[in-house]
C-alpha positions as MATLAB code, in Angstrom:
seq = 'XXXXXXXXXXXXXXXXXXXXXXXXXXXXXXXXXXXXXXXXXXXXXXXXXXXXXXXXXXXXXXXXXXXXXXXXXXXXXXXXXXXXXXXXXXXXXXXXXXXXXXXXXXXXXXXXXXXXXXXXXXXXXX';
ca = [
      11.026   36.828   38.567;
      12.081   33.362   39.452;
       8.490   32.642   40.131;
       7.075   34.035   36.919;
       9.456   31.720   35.025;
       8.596   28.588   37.393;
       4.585   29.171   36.904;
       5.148   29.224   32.937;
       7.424   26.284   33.232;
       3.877   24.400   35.077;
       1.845   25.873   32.938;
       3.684   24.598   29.662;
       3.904   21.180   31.779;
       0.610   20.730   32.371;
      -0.446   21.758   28.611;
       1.961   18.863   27.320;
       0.521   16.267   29.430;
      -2.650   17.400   28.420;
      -2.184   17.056   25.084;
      -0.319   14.015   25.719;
      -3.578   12.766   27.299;
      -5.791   13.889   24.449;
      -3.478   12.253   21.774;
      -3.423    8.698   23.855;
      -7.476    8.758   23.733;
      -7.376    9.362   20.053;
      -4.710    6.408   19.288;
      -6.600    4.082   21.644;
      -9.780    4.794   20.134;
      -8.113    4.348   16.238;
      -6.603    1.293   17.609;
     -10.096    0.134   18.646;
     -11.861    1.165   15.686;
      -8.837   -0.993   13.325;
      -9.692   -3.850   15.367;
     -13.442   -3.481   15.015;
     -12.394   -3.257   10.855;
      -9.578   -5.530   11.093;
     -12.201   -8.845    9.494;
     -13.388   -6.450    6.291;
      -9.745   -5.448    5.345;
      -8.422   -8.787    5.732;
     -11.218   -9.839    3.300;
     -10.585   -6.211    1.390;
      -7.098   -7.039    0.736;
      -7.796  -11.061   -0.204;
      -9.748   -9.407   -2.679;
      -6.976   -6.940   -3.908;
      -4.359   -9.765   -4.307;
      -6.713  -11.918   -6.281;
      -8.242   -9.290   -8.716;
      -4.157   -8.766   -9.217;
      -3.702  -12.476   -9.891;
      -6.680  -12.332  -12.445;
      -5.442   -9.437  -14.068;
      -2.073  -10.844  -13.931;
      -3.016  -13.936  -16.080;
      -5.495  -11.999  -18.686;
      -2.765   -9.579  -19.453;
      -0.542  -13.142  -19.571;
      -3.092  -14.554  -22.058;
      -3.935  -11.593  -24.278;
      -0.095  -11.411  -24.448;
       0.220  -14.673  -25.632;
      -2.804  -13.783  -27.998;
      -0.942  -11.056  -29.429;
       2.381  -13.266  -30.064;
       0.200  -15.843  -31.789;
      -1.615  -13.955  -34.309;
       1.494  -11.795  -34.955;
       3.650  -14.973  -35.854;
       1.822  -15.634  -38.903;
       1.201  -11.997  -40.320;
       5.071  -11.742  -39.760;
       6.464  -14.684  -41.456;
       5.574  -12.847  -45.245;
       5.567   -9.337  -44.110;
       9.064   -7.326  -44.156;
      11.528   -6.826  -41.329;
      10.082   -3.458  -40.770;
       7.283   -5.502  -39.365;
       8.135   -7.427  -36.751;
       9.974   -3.670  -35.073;
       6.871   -1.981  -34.794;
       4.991   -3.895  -32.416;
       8.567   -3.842  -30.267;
       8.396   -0.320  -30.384;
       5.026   -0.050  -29.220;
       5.651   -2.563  -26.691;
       8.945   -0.549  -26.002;
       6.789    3.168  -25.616;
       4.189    1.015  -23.340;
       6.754    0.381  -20.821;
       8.410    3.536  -20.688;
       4.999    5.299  -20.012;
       4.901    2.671  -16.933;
       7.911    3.204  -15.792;
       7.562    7.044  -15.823;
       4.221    6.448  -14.265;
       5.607    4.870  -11.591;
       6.837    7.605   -8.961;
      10.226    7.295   -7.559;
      10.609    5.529   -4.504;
       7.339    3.504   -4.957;
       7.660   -0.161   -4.577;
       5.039   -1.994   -5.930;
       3.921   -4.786   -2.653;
       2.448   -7.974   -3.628;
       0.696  -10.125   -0.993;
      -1.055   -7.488    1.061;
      -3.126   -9.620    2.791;
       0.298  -11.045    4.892;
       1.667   -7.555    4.788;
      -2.212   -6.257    6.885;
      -2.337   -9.414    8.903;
       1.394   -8.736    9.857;
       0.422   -5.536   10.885;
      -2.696   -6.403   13.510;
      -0.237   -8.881   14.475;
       2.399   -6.624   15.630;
      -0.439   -4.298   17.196;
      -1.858   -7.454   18.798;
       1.831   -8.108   20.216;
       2.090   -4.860   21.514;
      -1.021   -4.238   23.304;
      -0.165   -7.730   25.464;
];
């Protein structure tokens, strides 16, 4: 009986290292192919953080559109004026902010955040 249990213990031994084995070729081979990719998502996420910056400063500008033709038309038109666009602008950022899952944070400068990343990879391979 003692056997029996001994040659199952091997058995279930042997299958662990084996897939031990089979998971280490997979993460060596990922780890390859990253490298291989690592130029075109470094220039992927340049990309990312400036099409943010542009769309940044047009949202900035057609703000500051908005503000400057709503300064005259405000000046003879009543009170009641001037709340709606606040309450617009108020209903605009709740729908972001339920948009926005919990626990999301929003990351700004990917491109150090990926280069940190094949940096600590780099790191550990040596």
């Amino acid at each position: 009986m003692a056997v029996l249990i001994d040659a199952m213990i091997l058995l279930l031994l042997a299958g662990v290292l084996a897939y031990a084995l089979m998971v280490d070729r997979r993460v060596r081979r990922l780890m390859e192919t990253l490298r291989e990719l690592q130029p075109a998502i470094n220039a992927y996420s340049a990309a990312v953080d400036r099409s943010e910056e542009s769309v940044r400063g047009l949202s900035t500008a057609a703000r500051g559109l908005e503000e400057a033709e709503a300064r005259p038309a405000a000046k003879p038109a009543a009170p009641a004026a001037k709340t709606t666009p606040r309450v617009g602008d108020k209903a605009a950022r709740t729908a972001r902010a339920r948009a926005q899952a919990a626990g999301v944070t929003r990351v700004t400068g990917k491109t150090e955040l990926v280069q940190g990343f094949f940096d600590s990879v780099r790191e550990r391979d040596q």
